[in-house]
PDB file of C-alpha atoms and ligand atoms in Angstrom:
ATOM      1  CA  UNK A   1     -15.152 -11.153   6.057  1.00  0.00           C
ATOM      2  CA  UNK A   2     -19.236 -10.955   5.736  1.00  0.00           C
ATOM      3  CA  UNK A   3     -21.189 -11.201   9.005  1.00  0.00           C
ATOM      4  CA  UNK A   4     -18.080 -12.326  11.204  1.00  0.00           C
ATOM      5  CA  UNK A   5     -19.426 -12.622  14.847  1.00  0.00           C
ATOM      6  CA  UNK A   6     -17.029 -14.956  17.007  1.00  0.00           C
ATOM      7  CA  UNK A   7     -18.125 -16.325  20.857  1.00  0.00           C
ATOM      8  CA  UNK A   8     -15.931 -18.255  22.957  1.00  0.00           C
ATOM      9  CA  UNK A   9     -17.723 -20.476  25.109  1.00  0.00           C
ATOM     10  CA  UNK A  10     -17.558 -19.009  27.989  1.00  0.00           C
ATOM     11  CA  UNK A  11     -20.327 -16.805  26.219  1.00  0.00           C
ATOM     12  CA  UNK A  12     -17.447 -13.661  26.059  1.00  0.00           C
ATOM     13  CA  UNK A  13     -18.337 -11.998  22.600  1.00  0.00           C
ATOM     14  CA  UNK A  14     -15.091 -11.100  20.733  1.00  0.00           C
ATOM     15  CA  UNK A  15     -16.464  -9.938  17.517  1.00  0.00           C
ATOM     16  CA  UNK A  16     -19.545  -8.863  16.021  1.00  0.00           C
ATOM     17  CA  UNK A  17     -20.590  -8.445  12.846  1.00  0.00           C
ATOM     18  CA  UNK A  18     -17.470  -7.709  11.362  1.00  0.00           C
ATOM     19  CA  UNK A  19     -17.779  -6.889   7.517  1.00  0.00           C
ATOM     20  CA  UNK A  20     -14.633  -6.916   5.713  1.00  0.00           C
ATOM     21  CA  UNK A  21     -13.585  -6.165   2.110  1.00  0.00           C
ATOM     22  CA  UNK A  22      -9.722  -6.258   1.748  1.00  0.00           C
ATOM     23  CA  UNK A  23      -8.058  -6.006  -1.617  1.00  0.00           C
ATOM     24  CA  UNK A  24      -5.401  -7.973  -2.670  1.00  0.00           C
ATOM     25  CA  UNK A  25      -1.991  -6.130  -2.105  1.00  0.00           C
ATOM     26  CA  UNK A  26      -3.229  -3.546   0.557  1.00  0.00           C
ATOM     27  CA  UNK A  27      -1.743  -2.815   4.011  1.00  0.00           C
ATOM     28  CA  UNK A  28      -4.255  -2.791   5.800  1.00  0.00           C
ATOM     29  CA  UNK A  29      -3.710  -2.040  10.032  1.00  0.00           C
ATOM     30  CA  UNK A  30      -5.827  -2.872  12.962  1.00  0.00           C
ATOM     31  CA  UNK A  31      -5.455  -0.357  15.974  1.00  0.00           C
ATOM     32  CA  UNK A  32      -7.575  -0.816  18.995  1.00  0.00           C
ATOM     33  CA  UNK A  33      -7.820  -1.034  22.632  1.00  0.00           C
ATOM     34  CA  UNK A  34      -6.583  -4.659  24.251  1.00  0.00           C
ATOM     35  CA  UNK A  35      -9.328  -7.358  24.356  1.00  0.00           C
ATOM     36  CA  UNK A  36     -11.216  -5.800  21.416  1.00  0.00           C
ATOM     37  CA  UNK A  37     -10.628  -8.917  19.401  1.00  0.00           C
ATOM     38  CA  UNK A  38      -7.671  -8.310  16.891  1.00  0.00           C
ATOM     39  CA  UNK A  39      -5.822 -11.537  17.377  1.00  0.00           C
ATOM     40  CA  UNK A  40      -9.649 -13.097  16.929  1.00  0.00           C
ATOM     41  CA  UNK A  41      -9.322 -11.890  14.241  1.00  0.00           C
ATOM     42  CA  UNK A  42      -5.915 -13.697  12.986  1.00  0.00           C
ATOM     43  CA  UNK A  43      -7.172 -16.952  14.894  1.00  0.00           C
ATOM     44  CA  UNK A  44      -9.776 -16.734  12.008  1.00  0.00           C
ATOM     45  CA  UNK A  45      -7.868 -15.922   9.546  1.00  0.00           C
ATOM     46  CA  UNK A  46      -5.601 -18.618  10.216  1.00  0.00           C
ATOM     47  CA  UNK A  47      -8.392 -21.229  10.820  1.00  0.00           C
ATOM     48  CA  UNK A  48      -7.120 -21.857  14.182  1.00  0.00           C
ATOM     49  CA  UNK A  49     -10.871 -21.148  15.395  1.00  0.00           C
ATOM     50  CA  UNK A  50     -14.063 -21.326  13.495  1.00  0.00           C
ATOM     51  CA  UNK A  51     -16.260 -18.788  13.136  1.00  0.00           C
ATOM     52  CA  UNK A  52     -20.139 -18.318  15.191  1.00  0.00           C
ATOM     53  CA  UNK A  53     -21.395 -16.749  12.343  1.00  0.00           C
ATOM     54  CA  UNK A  54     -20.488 -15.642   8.997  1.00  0.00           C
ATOM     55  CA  UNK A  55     -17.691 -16.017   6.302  1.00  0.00           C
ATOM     56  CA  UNK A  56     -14.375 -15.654   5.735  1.00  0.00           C
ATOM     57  CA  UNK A  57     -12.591 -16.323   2.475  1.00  0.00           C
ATOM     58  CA  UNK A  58      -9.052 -16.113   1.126  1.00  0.00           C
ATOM     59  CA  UNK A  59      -8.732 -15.596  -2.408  1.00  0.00           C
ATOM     60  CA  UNK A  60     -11.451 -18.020  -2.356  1.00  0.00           C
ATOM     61  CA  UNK A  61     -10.507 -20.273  -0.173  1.00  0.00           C
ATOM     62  CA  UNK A  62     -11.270 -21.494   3.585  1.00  0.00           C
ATOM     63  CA  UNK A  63      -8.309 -20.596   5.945  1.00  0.00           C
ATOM     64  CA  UNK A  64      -7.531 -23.865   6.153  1.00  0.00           C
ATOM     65  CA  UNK A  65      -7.428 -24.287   2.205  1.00  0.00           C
ATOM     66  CA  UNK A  66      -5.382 -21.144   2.312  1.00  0.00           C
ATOM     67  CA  UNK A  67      -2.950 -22.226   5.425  1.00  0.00           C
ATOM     68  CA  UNK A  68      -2.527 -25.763   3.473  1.00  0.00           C
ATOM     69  CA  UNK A  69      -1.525 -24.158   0.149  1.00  0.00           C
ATOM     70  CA  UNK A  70       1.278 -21.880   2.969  1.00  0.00           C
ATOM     71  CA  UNK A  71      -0.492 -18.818   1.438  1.00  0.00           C
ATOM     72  CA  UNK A  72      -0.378 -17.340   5.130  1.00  0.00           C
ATOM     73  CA  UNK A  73       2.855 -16.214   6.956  1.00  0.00           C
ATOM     74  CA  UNK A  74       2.998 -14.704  10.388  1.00  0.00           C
ATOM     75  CA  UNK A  75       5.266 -12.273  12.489  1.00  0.00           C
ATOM     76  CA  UNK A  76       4.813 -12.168  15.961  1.00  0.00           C
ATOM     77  CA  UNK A  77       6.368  -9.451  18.510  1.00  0.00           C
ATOM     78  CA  UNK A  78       8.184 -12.046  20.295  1.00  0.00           C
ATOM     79  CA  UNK A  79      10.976 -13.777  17.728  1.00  0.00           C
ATOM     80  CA  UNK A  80      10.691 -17.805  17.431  1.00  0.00           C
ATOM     81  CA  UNK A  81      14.378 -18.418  16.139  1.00  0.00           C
ATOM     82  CA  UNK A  82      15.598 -21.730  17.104  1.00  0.00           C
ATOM     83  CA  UNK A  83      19.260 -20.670  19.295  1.00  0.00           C
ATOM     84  CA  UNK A  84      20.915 -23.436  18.026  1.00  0.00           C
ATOM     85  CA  UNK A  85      20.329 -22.735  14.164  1.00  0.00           C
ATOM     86  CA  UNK A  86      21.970 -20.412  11.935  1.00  0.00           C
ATOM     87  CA  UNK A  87      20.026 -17.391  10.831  1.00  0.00           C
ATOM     88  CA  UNK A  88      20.572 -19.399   7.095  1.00  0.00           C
ATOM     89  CA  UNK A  89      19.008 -22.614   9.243  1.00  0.00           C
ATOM     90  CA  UNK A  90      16.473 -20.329  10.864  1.00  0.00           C
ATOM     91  CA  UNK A  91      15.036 -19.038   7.804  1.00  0.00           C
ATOM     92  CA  UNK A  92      15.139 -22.150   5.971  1.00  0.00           C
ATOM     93  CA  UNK A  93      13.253 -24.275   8.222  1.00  0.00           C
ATOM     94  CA  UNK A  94      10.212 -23.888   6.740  1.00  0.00           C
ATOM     95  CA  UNK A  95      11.189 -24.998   3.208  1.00  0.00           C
ATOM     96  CA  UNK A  96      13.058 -27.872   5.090  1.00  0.00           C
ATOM     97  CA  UNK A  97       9.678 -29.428   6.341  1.00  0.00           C
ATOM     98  CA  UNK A  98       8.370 -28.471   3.062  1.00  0.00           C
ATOM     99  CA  UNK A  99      10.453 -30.672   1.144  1.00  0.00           C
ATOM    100  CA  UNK A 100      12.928 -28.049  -0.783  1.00  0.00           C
ATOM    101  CA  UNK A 101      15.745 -29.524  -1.635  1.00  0.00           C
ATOM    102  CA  UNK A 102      18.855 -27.981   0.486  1.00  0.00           C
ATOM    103  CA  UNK A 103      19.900 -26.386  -2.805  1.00  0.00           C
ATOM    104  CA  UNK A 104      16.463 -24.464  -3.377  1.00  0.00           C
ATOM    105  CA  UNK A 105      16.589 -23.583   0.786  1.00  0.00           C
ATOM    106  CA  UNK A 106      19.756 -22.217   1.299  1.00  0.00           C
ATOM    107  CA  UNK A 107      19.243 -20.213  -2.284  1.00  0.00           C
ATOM    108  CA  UNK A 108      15.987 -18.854  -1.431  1.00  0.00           C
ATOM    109  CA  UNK A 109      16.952 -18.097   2.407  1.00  0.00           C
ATOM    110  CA  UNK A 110      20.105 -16.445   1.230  1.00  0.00           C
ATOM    111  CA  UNK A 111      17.522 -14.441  -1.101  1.00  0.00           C
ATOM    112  CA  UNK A 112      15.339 -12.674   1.792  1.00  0.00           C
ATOM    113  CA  UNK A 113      18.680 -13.129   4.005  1.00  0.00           C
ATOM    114  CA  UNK A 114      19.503  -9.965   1.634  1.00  0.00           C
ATOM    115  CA  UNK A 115      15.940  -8.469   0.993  1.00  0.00           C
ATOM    116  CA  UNK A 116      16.452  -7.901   5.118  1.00  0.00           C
ATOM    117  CA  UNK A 117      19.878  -6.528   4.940  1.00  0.00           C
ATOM    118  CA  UNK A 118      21.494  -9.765   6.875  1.00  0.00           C
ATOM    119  CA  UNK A 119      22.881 -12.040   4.242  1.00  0.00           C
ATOM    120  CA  UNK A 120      26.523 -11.287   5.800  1.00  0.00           C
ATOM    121  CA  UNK A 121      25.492 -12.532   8.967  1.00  0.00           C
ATOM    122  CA  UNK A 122      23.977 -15.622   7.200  1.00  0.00           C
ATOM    123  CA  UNK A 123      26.093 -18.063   9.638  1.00  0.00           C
ATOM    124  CA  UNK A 124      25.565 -16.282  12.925  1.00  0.00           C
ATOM    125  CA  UNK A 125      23.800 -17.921  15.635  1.00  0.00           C
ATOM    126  CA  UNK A 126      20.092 -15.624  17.418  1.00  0.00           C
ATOM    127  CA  UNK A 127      22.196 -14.652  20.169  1.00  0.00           C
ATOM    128  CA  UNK A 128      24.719 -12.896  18.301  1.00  0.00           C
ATOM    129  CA  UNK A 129      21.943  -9.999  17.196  1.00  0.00           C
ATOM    130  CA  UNK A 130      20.225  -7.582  18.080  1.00  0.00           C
ATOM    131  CA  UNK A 131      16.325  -7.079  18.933  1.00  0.00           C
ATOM    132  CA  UNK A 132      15.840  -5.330  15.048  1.00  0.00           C
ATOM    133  CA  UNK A 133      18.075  -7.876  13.863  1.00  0.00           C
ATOM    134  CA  UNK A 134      16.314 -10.741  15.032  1.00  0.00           C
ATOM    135  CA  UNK A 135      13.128  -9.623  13.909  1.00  0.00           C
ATOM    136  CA  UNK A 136      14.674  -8.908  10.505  1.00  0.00           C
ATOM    137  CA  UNK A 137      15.377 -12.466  10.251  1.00  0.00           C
ATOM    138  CA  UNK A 138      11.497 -13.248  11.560  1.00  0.00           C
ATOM    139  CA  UNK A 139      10.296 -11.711   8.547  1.00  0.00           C
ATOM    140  CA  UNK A 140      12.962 -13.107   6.476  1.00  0.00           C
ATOM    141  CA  UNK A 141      11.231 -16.517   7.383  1.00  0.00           C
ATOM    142  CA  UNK A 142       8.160 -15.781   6.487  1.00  0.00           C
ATOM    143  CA  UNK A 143       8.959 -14.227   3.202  1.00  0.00           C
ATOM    144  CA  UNK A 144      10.872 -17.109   2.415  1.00  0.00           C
ATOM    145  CA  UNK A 145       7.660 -18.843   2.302  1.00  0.00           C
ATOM    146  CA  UNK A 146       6.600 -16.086  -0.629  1.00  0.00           C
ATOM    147  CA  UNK A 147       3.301 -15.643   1.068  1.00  0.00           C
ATOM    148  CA  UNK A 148       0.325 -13.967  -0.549  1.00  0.00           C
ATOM    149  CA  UNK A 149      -0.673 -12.877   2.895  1.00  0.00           C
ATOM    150  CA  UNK A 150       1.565 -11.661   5.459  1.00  0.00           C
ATOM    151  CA  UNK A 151      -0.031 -11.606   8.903  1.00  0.00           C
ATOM    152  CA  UNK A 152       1.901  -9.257  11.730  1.00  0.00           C
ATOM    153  CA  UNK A 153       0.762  -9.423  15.128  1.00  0.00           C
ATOM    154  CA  UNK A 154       2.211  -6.210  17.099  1.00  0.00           C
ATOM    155  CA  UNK A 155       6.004  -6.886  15.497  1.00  0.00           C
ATOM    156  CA  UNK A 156       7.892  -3.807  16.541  1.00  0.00           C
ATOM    157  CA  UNK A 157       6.323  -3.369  19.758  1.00  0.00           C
ATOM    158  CA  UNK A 158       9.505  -4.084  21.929  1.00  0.00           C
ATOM    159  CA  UNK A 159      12.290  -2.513  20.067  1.00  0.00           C
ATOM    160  CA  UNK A 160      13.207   1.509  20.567  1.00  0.00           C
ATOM    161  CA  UNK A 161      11.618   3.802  18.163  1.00  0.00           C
ATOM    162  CA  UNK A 162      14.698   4.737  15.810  1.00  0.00           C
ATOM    163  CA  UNK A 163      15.256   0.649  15.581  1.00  0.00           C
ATOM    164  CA  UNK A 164      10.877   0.598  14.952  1.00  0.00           C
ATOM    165  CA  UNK A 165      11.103   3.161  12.094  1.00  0.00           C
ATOM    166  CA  UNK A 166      14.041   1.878  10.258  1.00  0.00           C
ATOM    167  CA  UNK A 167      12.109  -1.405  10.074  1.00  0.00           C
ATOM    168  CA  UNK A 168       9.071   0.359   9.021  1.00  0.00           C
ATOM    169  CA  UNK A 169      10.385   1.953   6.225  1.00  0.00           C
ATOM    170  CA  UNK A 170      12.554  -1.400   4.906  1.00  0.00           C
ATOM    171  CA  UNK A 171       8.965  -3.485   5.296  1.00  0.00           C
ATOM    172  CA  UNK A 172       7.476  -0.936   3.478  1.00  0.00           C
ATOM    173  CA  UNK A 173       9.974  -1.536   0.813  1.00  0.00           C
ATOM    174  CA  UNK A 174       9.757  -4.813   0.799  1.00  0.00           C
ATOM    175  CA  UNK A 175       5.956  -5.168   0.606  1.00  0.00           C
ATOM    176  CA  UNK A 176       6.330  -2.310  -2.833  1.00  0.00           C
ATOM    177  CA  UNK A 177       8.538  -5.689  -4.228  1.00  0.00           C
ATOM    178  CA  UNK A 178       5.533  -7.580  -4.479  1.00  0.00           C
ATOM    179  CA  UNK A 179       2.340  -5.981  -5.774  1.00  0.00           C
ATOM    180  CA  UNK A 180       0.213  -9.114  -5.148  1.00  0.00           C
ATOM    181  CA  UNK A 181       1.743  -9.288  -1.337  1.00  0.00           C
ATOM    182  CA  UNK A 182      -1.119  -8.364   1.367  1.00  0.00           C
ATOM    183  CA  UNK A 183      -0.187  -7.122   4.667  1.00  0.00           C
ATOM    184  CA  UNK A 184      -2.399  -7.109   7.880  1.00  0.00           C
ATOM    185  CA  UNK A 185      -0.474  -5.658  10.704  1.00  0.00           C
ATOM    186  CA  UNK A 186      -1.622  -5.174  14.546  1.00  0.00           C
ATOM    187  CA  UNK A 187      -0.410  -2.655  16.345  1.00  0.00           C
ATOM    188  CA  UNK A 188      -0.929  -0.367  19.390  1.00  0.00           C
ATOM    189  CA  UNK A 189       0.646   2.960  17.754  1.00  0.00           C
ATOM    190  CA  UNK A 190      -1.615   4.959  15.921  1.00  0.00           C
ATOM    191  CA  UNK A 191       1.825   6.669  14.104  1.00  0.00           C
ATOM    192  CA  UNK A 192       2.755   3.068  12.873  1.00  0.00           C
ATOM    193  CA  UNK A 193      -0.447   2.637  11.592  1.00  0.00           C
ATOM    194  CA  UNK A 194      -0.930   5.300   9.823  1.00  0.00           C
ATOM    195  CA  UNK A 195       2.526   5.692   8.419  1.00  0.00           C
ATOM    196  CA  UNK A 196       2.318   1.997   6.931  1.00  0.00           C
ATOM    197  CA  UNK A 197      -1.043   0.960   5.817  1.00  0.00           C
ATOM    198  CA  UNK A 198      -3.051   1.823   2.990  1.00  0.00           C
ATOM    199  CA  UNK A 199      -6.007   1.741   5.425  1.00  0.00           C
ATOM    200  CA  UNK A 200      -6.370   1.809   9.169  1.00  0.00           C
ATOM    201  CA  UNK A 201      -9.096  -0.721  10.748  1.00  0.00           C
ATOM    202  CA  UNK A 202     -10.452   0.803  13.833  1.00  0.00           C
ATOM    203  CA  UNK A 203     -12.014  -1.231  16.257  1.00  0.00           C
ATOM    204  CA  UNK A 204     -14.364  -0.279  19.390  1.00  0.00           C
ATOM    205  CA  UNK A 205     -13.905  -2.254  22.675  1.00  0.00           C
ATOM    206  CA  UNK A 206     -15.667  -5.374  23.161  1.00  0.00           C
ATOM    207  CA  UNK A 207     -17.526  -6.661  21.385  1.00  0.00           C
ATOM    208  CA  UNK A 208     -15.588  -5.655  18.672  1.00  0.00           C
ATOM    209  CA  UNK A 209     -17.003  -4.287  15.791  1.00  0.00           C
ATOM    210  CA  UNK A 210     -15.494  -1.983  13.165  1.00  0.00           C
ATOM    211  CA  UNK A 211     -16.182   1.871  14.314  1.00  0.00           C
ATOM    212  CA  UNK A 212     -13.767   2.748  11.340  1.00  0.00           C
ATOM    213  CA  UNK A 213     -12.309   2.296   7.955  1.00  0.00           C
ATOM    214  CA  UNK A 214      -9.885   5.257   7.133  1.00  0.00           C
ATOM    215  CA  UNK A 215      -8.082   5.444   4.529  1.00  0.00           C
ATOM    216  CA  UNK A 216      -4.643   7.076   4.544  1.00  0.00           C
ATOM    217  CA  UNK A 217      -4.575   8.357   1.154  1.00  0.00           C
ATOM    218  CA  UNK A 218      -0.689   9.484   0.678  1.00  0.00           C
ATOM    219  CA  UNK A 219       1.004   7.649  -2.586  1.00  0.00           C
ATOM    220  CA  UNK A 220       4.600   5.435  -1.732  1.00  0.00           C
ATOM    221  CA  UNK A 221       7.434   5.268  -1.736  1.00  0.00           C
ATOM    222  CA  UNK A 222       6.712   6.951   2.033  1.00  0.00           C
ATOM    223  CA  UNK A 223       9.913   8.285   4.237  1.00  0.00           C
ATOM    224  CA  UNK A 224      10.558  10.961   6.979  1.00  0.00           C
ATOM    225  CA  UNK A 225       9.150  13.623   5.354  1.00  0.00           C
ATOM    226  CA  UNK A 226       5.798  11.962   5.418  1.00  0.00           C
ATOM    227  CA  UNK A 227       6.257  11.547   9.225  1.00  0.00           C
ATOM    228  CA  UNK A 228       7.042  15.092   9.816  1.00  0.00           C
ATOM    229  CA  UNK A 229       4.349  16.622   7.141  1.00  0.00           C
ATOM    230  CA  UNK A 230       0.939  18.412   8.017  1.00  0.00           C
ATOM    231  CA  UNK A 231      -1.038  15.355   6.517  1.00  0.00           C
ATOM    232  CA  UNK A 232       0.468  12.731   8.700  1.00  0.00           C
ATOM    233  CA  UNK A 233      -0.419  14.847  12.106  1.00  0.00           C
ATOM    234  CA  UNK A 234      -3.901  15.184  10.543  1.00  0.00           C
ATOM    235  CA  UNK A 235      -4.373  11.308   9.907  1.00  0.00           C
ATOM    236  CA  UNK A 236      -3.055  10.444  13.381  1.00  0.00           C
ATOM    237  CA  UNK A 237      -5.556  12.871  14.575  1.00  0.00           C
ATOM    238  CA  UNK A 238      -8.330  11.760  12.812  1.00  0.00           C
ATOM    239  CA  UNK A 239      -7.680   7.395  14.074  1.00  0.00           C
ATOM    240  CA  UNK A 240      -6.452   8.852  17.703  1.00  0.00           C
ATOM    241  CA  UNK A 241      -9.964  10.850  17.557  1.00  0.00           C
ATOM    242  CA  UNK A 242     -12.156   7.511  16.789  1.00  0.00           C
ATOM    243  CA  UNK A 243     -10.233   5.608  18.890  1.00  0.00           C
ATOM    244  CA  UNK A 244     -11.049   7.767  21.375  1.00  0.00           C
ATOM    245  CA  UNK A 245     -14.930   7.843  20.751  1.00  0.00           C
TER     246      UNK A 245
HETATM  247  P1  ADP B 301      -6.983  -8.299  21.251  1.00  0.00           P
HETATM  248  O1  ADP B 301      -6.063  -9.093  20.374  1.00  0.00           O
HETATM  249  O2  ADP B 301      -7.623  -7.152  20.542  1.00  0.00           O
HETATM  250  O3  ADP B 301      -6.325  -7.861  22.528  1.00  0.00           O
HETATM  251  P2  ADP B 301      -8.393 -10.832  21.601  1.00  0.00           P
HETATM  252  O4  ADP B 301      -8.852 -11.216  20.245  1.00  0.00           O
HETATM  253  O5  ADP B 301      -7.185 -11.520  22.149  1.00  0.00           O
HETATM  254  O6  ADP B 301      -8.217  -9.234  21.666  1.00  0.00           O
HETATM  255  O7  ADP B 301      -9.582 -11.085  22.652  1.00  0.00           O
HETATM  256  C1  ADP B 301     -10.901 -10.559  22.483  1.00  0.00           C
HETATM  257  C2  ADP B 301     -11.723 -10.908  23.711  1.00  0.00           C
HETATM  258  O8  ADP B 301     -11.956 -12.313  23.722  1.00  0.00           O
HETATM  259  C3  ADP B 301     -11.029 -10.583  25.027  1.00  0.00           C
HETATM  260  O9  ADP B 301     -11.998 -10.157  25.956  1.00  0.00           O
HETATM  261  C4  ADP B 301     -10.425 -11.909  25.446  1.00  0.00           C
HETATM  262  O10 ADP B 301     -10.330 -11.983  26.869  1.00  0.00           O
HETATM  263  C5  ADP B 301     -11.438 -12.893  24.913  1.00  0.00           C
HETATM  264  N1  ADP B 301     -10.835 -14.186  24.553  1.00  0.00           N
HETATM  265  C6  ADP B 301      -9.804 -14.408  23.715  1.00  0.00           C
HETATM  266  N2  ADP B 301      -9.558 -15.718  23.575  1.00  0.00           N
HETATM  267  C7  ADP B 301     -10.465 -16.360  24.360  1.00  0.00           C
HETATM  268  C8  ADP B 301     -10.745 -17.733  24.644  1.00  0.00           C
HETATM  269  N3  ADP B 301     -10.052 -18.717  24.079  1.00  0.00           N
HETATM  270  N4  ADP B 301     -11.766 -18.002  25.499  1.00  0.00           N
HETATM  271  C9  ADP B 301     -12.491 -17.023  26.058  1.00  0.00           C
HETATM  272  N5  ADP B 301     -12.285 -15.697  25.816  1.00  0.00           N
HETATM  273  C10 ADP B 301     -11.299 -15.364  24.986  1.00  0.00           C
END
């Protein structure tokens, strides 16, 4: 992202300026206060909205280049399962309208059925899981597209915090799979942030700019001990302290 600036037209300024570098296979999180243009951000990424000013590229490509060639998955916080699929159905879908044959979809959503620890629940309807569950199968979906960016808008914001770490840790596993896999990830939690990424975007309030890059500079595999070491409480000190100012 060079120069990045983004008004709506009612004149509200959403982003300014925004230069930024992100290397392919990072984690990279965005933490900042509501309204200070993070989902901009994503609308930009995605092509859903042009830019005001500046560039944005995708492995060299426009979004929509990028979004065309199904480079691009999302995960939202609120799960968009069809009820009246199968989890196999649910995660298949998008190879369905991609033209897989039912052979190649059921193989490859049995595949990240198991990457996400549901393939025995392959048959079961939505309603039959739980919060985690369901947005196990969400990210089943979109890795079933084998995207070479993965964008996550606030996903574990509604479940309880021993269901939120568990999934941290198995994403965190799953993004190790594939080097080449980038991850952008909103989120409100400064822990989350910094126990994931391999950087933490902070941005100011509107207009939103970048106040901060910081990099969280602690090799993976990462697991509990990480969240209860001296380093981690520094780190969350040190985003909580920009976010702040
Ligand atoms: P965040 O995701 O960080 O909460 P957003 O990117 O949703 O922030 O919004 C950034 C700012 O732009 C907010 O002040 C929001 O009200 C405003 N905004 C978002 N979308 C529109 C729109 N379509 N038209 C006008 N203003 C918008």
């Amino acid at each position: 992202m060079s120069n990045l600036s983004k008004v709506y037209p009612n004149g509200t300024i959403a982003l300014q300026n925004v230069n930024l570098n992100i290397h392919e296979g990072e984690f990279l999180c965005f933490v900042g206060p509501s309204g200070c243009g993070k989902s901009t951000i994503f609308n930009l990424i995605t092509g859903l909205i042009p830019p005001t000013q500046g560039v944005l590229n995708i492995l060299g490509l426009s979004p929509k280049q990028a979004l065309k060639q199904s480079d691009i998955a999302f995960v939202f916080q609120e799960h968009t399962l069809l009820p009246w699929r199968s989890l196999l159905d649910n995660v298949g879908l998008p190879l369905e309208l991609r033209g897989f044959s039912k052979g190649e979809k059921k193989a490859e959503a049995e595949r990240v059925l198991e990457l996400v620890g549901l393939k025995d629940h392959m048959k079961s309807l939505p309603r039959e899981l739980s919060g985690g569950m369901k947005m196990r199968v969400s990210i089943a979906r979109a890795l079933a597209q084998r995207p070479k960016l993965l964008l996550m808008d606030e996903p574990f914001g509604a479940l309880d915090e021993i269901t939120r770490q568990t999934l941290q840790d198995e994403l965190l596993n799953i993004w190790q799979m594939d080097p080449k896999m980038t991850v952008l990830f909103i989120t409100h939690n400064v822990f989350e942030s910094v126990f994931l990424s391999t950087r933490v975007v902070v941005m100011t309030p509107r207009p939103g700019k970048i106040a901060a890059t910081i990099p969280i500079p602690v090799p993976y595999p990462r697991n509990d001990s990480f969240r209860s070491d001296a380093q981690f409480s520094e780190l969350v000190r040190e985003v909580s302290g920009t976010l702040k100012h």
